[in-house]
XYZ file of C-alpha atoms in Angstrom:
402
model
C -27.317 -9.957 -19.729
C -24.243 -10.135 -18.904
C -21.392 -7.585 -21.516
C -18.469 -8.370 -19.406
C -18.381 -12.418 -19.140
C -15.690 -14.041 -17.370
C -13.116 -10.925 -18.192
C -13.576 -8.854 -14.966
C -12.138 -11.472 -13.286
C -9.080 -11.765 -15.435
C -8.456 -8.425 -15.460
C -9.118 -8.330 -11.153
C -6.713 -11.559 -11.269
C -4.009 -9.767 -13.450
C -3.697 -6.118 -11.471
C -4.040 -8.287 -8.218
C -0.786 -10.389 -9.277
C 0.920 -7.017 -10.685
C 0.577 -5.201 -7.179
C 1.323 -8.808 -5.003
C 4.745 -8.674 -7.203
C 5.212 -5.204 -6.752
C 4.364 -5.311 -3.132
C 6.558 -8.813 -2.794
C 9.742 -6.833 -4.405
C 8.911 -3.672 -1.828
C 8.926 -5.905 1.318
C 11.686 -7.761 0.118
C 13.521 -5.038 1.409
C 12.220 -5.189 4.993
C 12.186 -9.191 5.343
C 16.465 -8.837 4.163
C 17.047 -5.477 6.754
C 19.248 -7.462 8.184
C 21.745 -8.326 5.959
C 21.499 -5.004 3.855
C 21.819 -2.884 6.660
C 25.374 -4.565 7.683
C 26.106 -4.922 4.211
C 25.502 -1.704 2.732
C 26.119 0.488 6.338
C 23.307 1.843 6.583
C 21.538 3.350 9.389
C 17.550 3.127 10.366
C 17.424 7.005 8.414
C 19.300 5.371 5.191
C 17.044 2.428 5.722
C 14.009 4.277 5.522
C 15.199 6.568 2.151
C 15.701 2.933 0.943
C 12.992 0.949 1.628
C 10.351 4.237 1.298
C 11.951 5.027 -2.062
C 8.752 3.420 -4.366
C 6.778 6.191 -2.878
C 9.254 9.053 -4.162
C 8.392 7.739 -7.860
C 4.409 8.330 -6.671
C 5.247 11.986 -5.839
C 6.769 12.913 -9.837
C 4.808 9.766 -11.408
C 1.408 9.547 -9.741
C -0.109 12.840 -11.811
C 1.114 11.440 -15.256
C 0.389 8.256 -14.951
C -3.212 9.075 -14.303
C -3.562 11.652 -16.843
C -2.042 9.317 -19.524
C -3.655 6.487 -18.823
C -7.484 8.486 -19.439
C -5.977 9.881 -22.389
C -4.327 6.524 -23.882
C -5.506 3.410 -21.318
C -4.348 2.046 -18.547
C -3.367 -1.140 -20.528
C -0.646 0.986 -22.300
C 0.755 2.474 -19.416
C 0.819 0.350 -16.609
C 2.408 -1.843 -19.181
C 5.237 0.795 -20.095
C 6.176 1.461 -16.308
C 6.007 -2.188 -15.575
C 8.789 -2.836 -18.164
C 10.685 0.138 -16.284
C 10.435 -1.591 -13.103
C 11.062 -4.838 -14.459
C 14.517 -2.811 -15.537
C 14.656 -2.470 -11.646
C 14.494 -5.315 -10.721
C 17.114 -6.971 -12.725
C 19.483 -3.673 -11.230
C 18.999 -4.499 -7.618
C 20.195 -7.906 -8.375
C 23.464 -6.744 -9.294
C 23.509 -3.358 -7.478
C 27.444 -2.986 -6.049
C 26.741 0.076 -3.792
C 23.826 1.765 -1.670
C 23.098 4.399 -4.447
C 22.954 1.799 -7.511
C 20.478 -0.341 -4.344
C 18.220 2.984 -4.083
C 18.214 3.783 -8.039
C 16.915 -0.201 -8.318
C 14.127 1.038 -5.492
C 13.535 4.170 -6.823
C 12.386 2.475 -10.479
C 10.544 -0.633 -8.919
C 8.767 1.983 -8.532
C 7.267 2.421 -11.316
C 5.304 -0.862 -11.075
C 3.270 0.194 -7.997
C 2.775 3.786 -8.865
C 1.377 3.063 -12.494
C -0.821 1.094 -10.912
C -1.888 2.625 -7.657
C -2.976 5.561 -9.946
C -5.461 3.837 -12.632
C -6.822 0.857 -10.405
C -9.651 2.678 -9.223
C -10.084 3.824 -13.441
C -9.827 0.433 -14.446
C -11.938 -1.629 -11.592
C -14.382 1.009 -12.126
C -15.036 0.046 -15.737
C -15.108 -3.620 -15.365
C -16.779 -3.880 -11.793
C -19.233 -0.119 -12.559
C -21.693 -1.343 -9.572
C -19.320 -2.405 -7.108
C -16.343 -1.383 -7.050
C -15.723 -1.746 -3.182
C -15.393 -5.854 -3.095
C -13.099 -6.018 -6.515
C -10.851 -3.084 -4.780
C -10.891 -5.143 -1.717
C -9.801 -8.001 -3.183
C -6.887 -5.909 -5.158
C -5.765 -4.394 -1.911
C -5.535 -8.326 -0.003
C -3.305 -8.738 -3.082
C -1.025 -5.977 -2.232
C -1.186 -8.089 1.676
C -0.394 -11.589 0.189
C 2.879 -9.931 -1.657
C 4.074 -8.474 1.646
C 3.107 -11.624 3.596
C 5.447 -13.204 1.571
C 8.147 -11.362 1.148
C 8.217 -11.490 4.604
C 7.605 -15.163 4.993
C 9.993 -16.258 1.621
C 13.010 -15.004 3.860
C 14.638 -18.060 4.906
C 13.848 -20.110 1.404
C 16.748 -18.394 -0.047
C 19.835 -19.043 -0.009
C 21.482 -15.078 -0.067
C 20.056 -11.515 -1.510
C 20.654 -11.743 -4.382
C 18.527 -14.996 -5.176
C 15.751 -13.742 -3.262
C 15.792 -10.894 -5.660
C 16.698 -12.184 -8.758
C 13.963 -14.480 -8.112
C 11.657 -11.709 -7.798
C 12.858 -9.725 -11.356
C 12.332 -13.172 -12.803
C 8.398 -13.575 -11.395
C 7.258 -10.417 -12.126
C 8.426 -10.471 -15.377
C 5.890 -13.124 -15.852
C 3.226 -11.031 -14.871
C 4.465 -7.564 -16.859
C 4.025 -9.737 -19.987
C 0.669 -11.609 -18.975
C -0.314 -7.690 -18.330
C -0.248 -6.946 -21.719
C -1.956 -10.047 -22.943
C -5.076 -10.215 -21.184
C -5.825 -6.586 -19.454
C -8.130 -4.596 -21.335
C -8.535 -1.127 -20.826
C -13.031 -1.560 -20.017
C -15.175 -3.875 -21.026
C -17.028 -3.693 -24.808
C -19.082 -0.715 -25.215
C -18.037 0.984 -22.358
C -17.593 4.645 -22.756
C -14.501 6.032 -22.049
C -14.371 9.462 -22.744
C -10.047 9.953 -23.989
C -10.444 12.907 -26.172
C -10.012 15.776 -23.989
C -6.616 16.873 -23.504
C -5.056 15.212 -20.238
C -4.948 18.727 -18.763
C -8.486 18.434 -18.689
C -8.439 15.724 -16.820
C -6.423 16.713 -14.308
C -8.588 20.193 -13.350
C -11.521 18.466 -13.689
C -10.411 15.927 -10.912
C -8.166 18.396 -8.604
C -11.714 21.042 -8.516
C -13.309 17.492 -6.871
C -12.779 18.266 -2.577
C -13.392 14.661 -1.949
C -10.728 13.955 -4.425
C -7.880 15.737 -2.025
C -10.309 14.004 0.576
C -9.484 11.096 -0.172
C -5.914 11.395 -0.957
C -4.928 12.795 3.061
C -7.093 10.063 4.222
C -5.293 7.554 2.005
C -2.193 9.026 2.831
C -2.668 9.554 6.577
C -3.428 5.934 6.096
C -0.917 4.309 4.361
C 1.950 6.294 6.029
C 1.092 4.574 8.751
C 0.396 0.809 8.198
C 3.428 1.311 5.458
C 5.879 2.911 8.508
C 4.127 0.158 10.720
C 4.756 -3.196 9.576
C 8.812 -1.544 7.397
C 9.843 -1.059 10.833
C 8.483 -3.791 12.323
C 10.175 -6.644 11.862
C 13.237 -4.577 13.265
C 11.676 -3.925 16.080
C 11.256 -7.239 17.136
C 14.607 -8.333 17.029
C 14.899 -7.130 19.682
C 13.450 -10.544 21.250
C 13.046 -12.308 18.723
C 15.841 -13.579 15.794
C 15.394 -12.332 12.367
C 13.444 -15.957 10.686
C 10.866 -15.606 13.754
C 9.936 -11.543 13.377
C 9.401 -11.985 10.022
C 7.242 -14.661 10.224
C 5.180 -12.718 13.041
C 5.693 -9.604 11.700
C 3.817 -11.456 8.605
C 0.292 -11.742 11.125
C -0.211 -7.879 10.229
C -0.723 -8.770 6.798
C -2.488 -11.668 7.444
C -5.244 -9.171 8.953
C -4.649 -6.824 7.048
C -6.047 -9.531 4.039
C -9.437 -10.054 6.403
C -9.976 -6.553 6.685
C -9.361 -5.121 3.566
C -11.927 -7.899 1.744
C -14.456 -8.116 4.982
C -14.798 -4.332 5.064
C -16.289 -3.510 1.965
C -18.681 -6.631 2.053
C -20.163 -5.206 5.845
C -20.045 -1.672 4.716
C -21.707 -2.992 1.442
C -24.691 -3.319 4.113
C -24.917 -0.091 4.980
C -26.248 3.504 2.895
C -23.460 5.402 4.655
C -20.529 3.553 6.000
C -19.113 6.467 7.952
C -19.324 5.935 11.659
C -18.410 2.296 10.782
C -14.821 3.286 9.146
C -14.340 5.652 11.707
C -14.662 3.492 14.438
C -12.716 0.505 12.573
C -9.625 4.079 12.434
C -10.195 3.994 15.647
C -9.292 0.252 17.024
C -6.799 0.279 14.639
C -5.432 3.493 16.531
C -5.542 1.803 20.017
C -4.126 -1.468 18.713
C -1.047 -0.057 17.384
C -0.523 2.161 20.534
C -0.671 -1.358 22.742
C 1.299 -3.457 20.567
C 3.986 -0.473 20.616
C 4.870 -1.892 24.771
C 4.743 -4.886 23.479
C 7.089 -5.772 21.108
C 9.939 -7.717 24.235
C 6.552 -10.138 24.633
C 4.162 -9.854 21.257
C 1.229 -10.963 20.113
C 0.363 -12.499 16.545
C -3.095 -12.479 17.928
C -2.753 -8.141 18.845
C -1.024 -8.043 15.452
C -3.371 -9.327 13.636
C -6.314 -6.726 14.847
C -4.001 -4.797 13.863
C -3.795 -5.412 10.059
C -7.517 -5.569 10.094
C -8.882 -2.593 11.416
C -6.337 -0.481 9.832
C -7.143 -1.994 6.155
C -10.785 -2.091 6.233
C -11.503 1.762 5.471
C -8.732 1.692 2.347
C -11.370 0.045 -0.477
C -13.967 1.849 1.110
C -11.986 5.464 0.717
C -11.016 4.717 -2.490
C -13.719 3.506 -3.789
C -15.497 7.200 -3.380
C -14.168 8.110 -7.175
C -14.712 5.431 -9.449
C -18.708 6.389 -7.335
C -19.197 10.441 -8.075
C -20.799 11.647 -10.938
C -19.150 14.559 -11.977
C -15.460 12.834 -11.668
C -16.244 9.356 -13.974
C -14.825 10.635 -16.851
C -11.809 11.648 -15.115
C -11.134 8.422 -12.338
C -7.560 8.062 -13.971
C -6.438 11.882 -13.450
C -8.523 11.788 -9.815
C -6.431 8.361 -9.127
C -3.256 10.644 -10.601
C -4.403 13.165 -7.434
C -4.630 10.714 -4.793
C -1.213 8.691 -5.931
C 0.916 11.767 -5.631
C -0.594 13.258 -2.178
C -0.626 9.726 -0.714
C 2.370 8.740 -1.390
C 4.211 11.444 -0.606
C 2.746 11.510 2.472
C 4.327 8.013 2.823
C 7.158 8.766 1.643
C 7.724 12.002 4.132
C 5.748 11.318 6.815
C 7.867 7.918 7.906
C 11.203 9.694 7.396
C 10.043 12.693 9.707
C 8.885 9.603 11.700
C 12.342 8.092 12.045
C 14.469 11.347 12.296
C 12.073 11.813 15.587
C 12.248 8.535 16.859
C 15.595 7.483 15.643
C 16.101 3.420 17.114
C 13.862 4.050 19.988
C 11.579 1.508 18.198
C 8.773 1.818 20.976
C 8.380 5.942 20.245
C 8.415 4.665 16.586
C 5.706 2.196 16.054
C 3.888 4.723 18.820
C 3.860 7.282 16.309
C 2.475 5.534 12.993
C -0.323 5.259 15.902
C -0.826 9.079 15.526
C -0.542 8.692 11.576
C -3.174 6.459 11.715
C -5.723 8.819 14.156
C -5.365 11.654 11.172
C -7.562 10.272 9.377
C -10.346 9.456 11.742
C -11.519 13.252 11.459
C -10.889 13.701 7.672
C -13.685 10.220 7.318
C -15.901 12.156 8.710
C -15.512 15.489 6.737
C -16.259 13.137 3.015
C -20.126 13.608 2.204
C -19.786 10.791 -0.501
C -18.595 8.262 1.273
C -21.424 5.896 0.135
C -21.869 1.777 -0.854
C -22.997 1.170 -4.832
C -26.357 1.201 -3.684
C -26.250 4.636 -2.375
C -24.831 5.485 -5.068
C -26.998 3.831 -7.298
C -30.134 5.911 -5.873
C -28.373 9.146 -6.744
C -27.028 8.783 -10.045
C -27.501 6.770 -13.161
C -24.926 4.196 -13.667
C -22.983 2.578 -16.947
C -21.132 -0.134 -18.005
C -21.935 -3.924 -17.089
C -25.219 -4.971 -16.233
C -24.566 -7.552 -13.953
C -21.163 -6.651 -12.528
C -21.536 -8.511 -8.507
């Protein structure tokens, strides 16, 4: 008999709406690059710093946010960070300078940082037996937020109006978060009595947590850099509106990959080979796309998005399925968030320093970055499906989640 009812779908909807708006706000910077760069006299390195500023927030906030959620609950921690992010969203509407715009981006980063550090704990509690599917939906909605940012740019009269609309929408989502989200189903044991440092220590001693962090870091850095700079790269042969529209093909593929990947892997006891194969296909497609910037193909870009998005829901469901860290998934998520988002901030900066304004080289280097995920996936022994995990450990929580 169900112990969760329809509440788990409400929680998933709220988490998905939250991450949708977080990515929508971040990728508005990419969508309006053609206006922001001349208005604030930005070069590619300055723009990269602005676009990736939310990841810089994660470097310092992920572990505290994850550990705090283990102690105080995901709802409270993410809710407080949402208020900070809302302040940043309002501030950037009136930003008079690059410094203020950069500060607003850092504050906006509080929202995705807090939730990305803790969505594994939240969805692992509500979707205990099959977190991969829920995580896939969550990731798909982040892709929808990205696509919406790119496609909606033409609907606004100016950047300030676009930023103001995003701030208003995020305020509604933040209010709904406080109203409808609960940390776990009734009767789910959260084990929140230990000191926060104890949670962090347990997670930090687990080898698989660090492997997941590195896999996520290389993959996320490559995907974010690829899509973040793609609209500018395509403007060599297309207008800004056409470039944004075509770049959105990557996010459409990403949405399909996020949903289809877990569904396919759910039928496999050990899906490492499938995930690794998809990653190698992704590298090949990204490399080919770097040579076709003057004659871009929507189908090719769709393939890039789909193949690069298969692994993330599978890999990031691993901490939810490891019995030894079930009590400190928030802290594990904090470590994964800190490492992966630090890489997502630093690696693209390094790529822009090397490539400068050579977008062919820049897109090609992102393919090399994604290639690093392949050997790390092969080193991950606990990349298992929920069915395999159920055989290895006794499950807890909702009895009919699926």
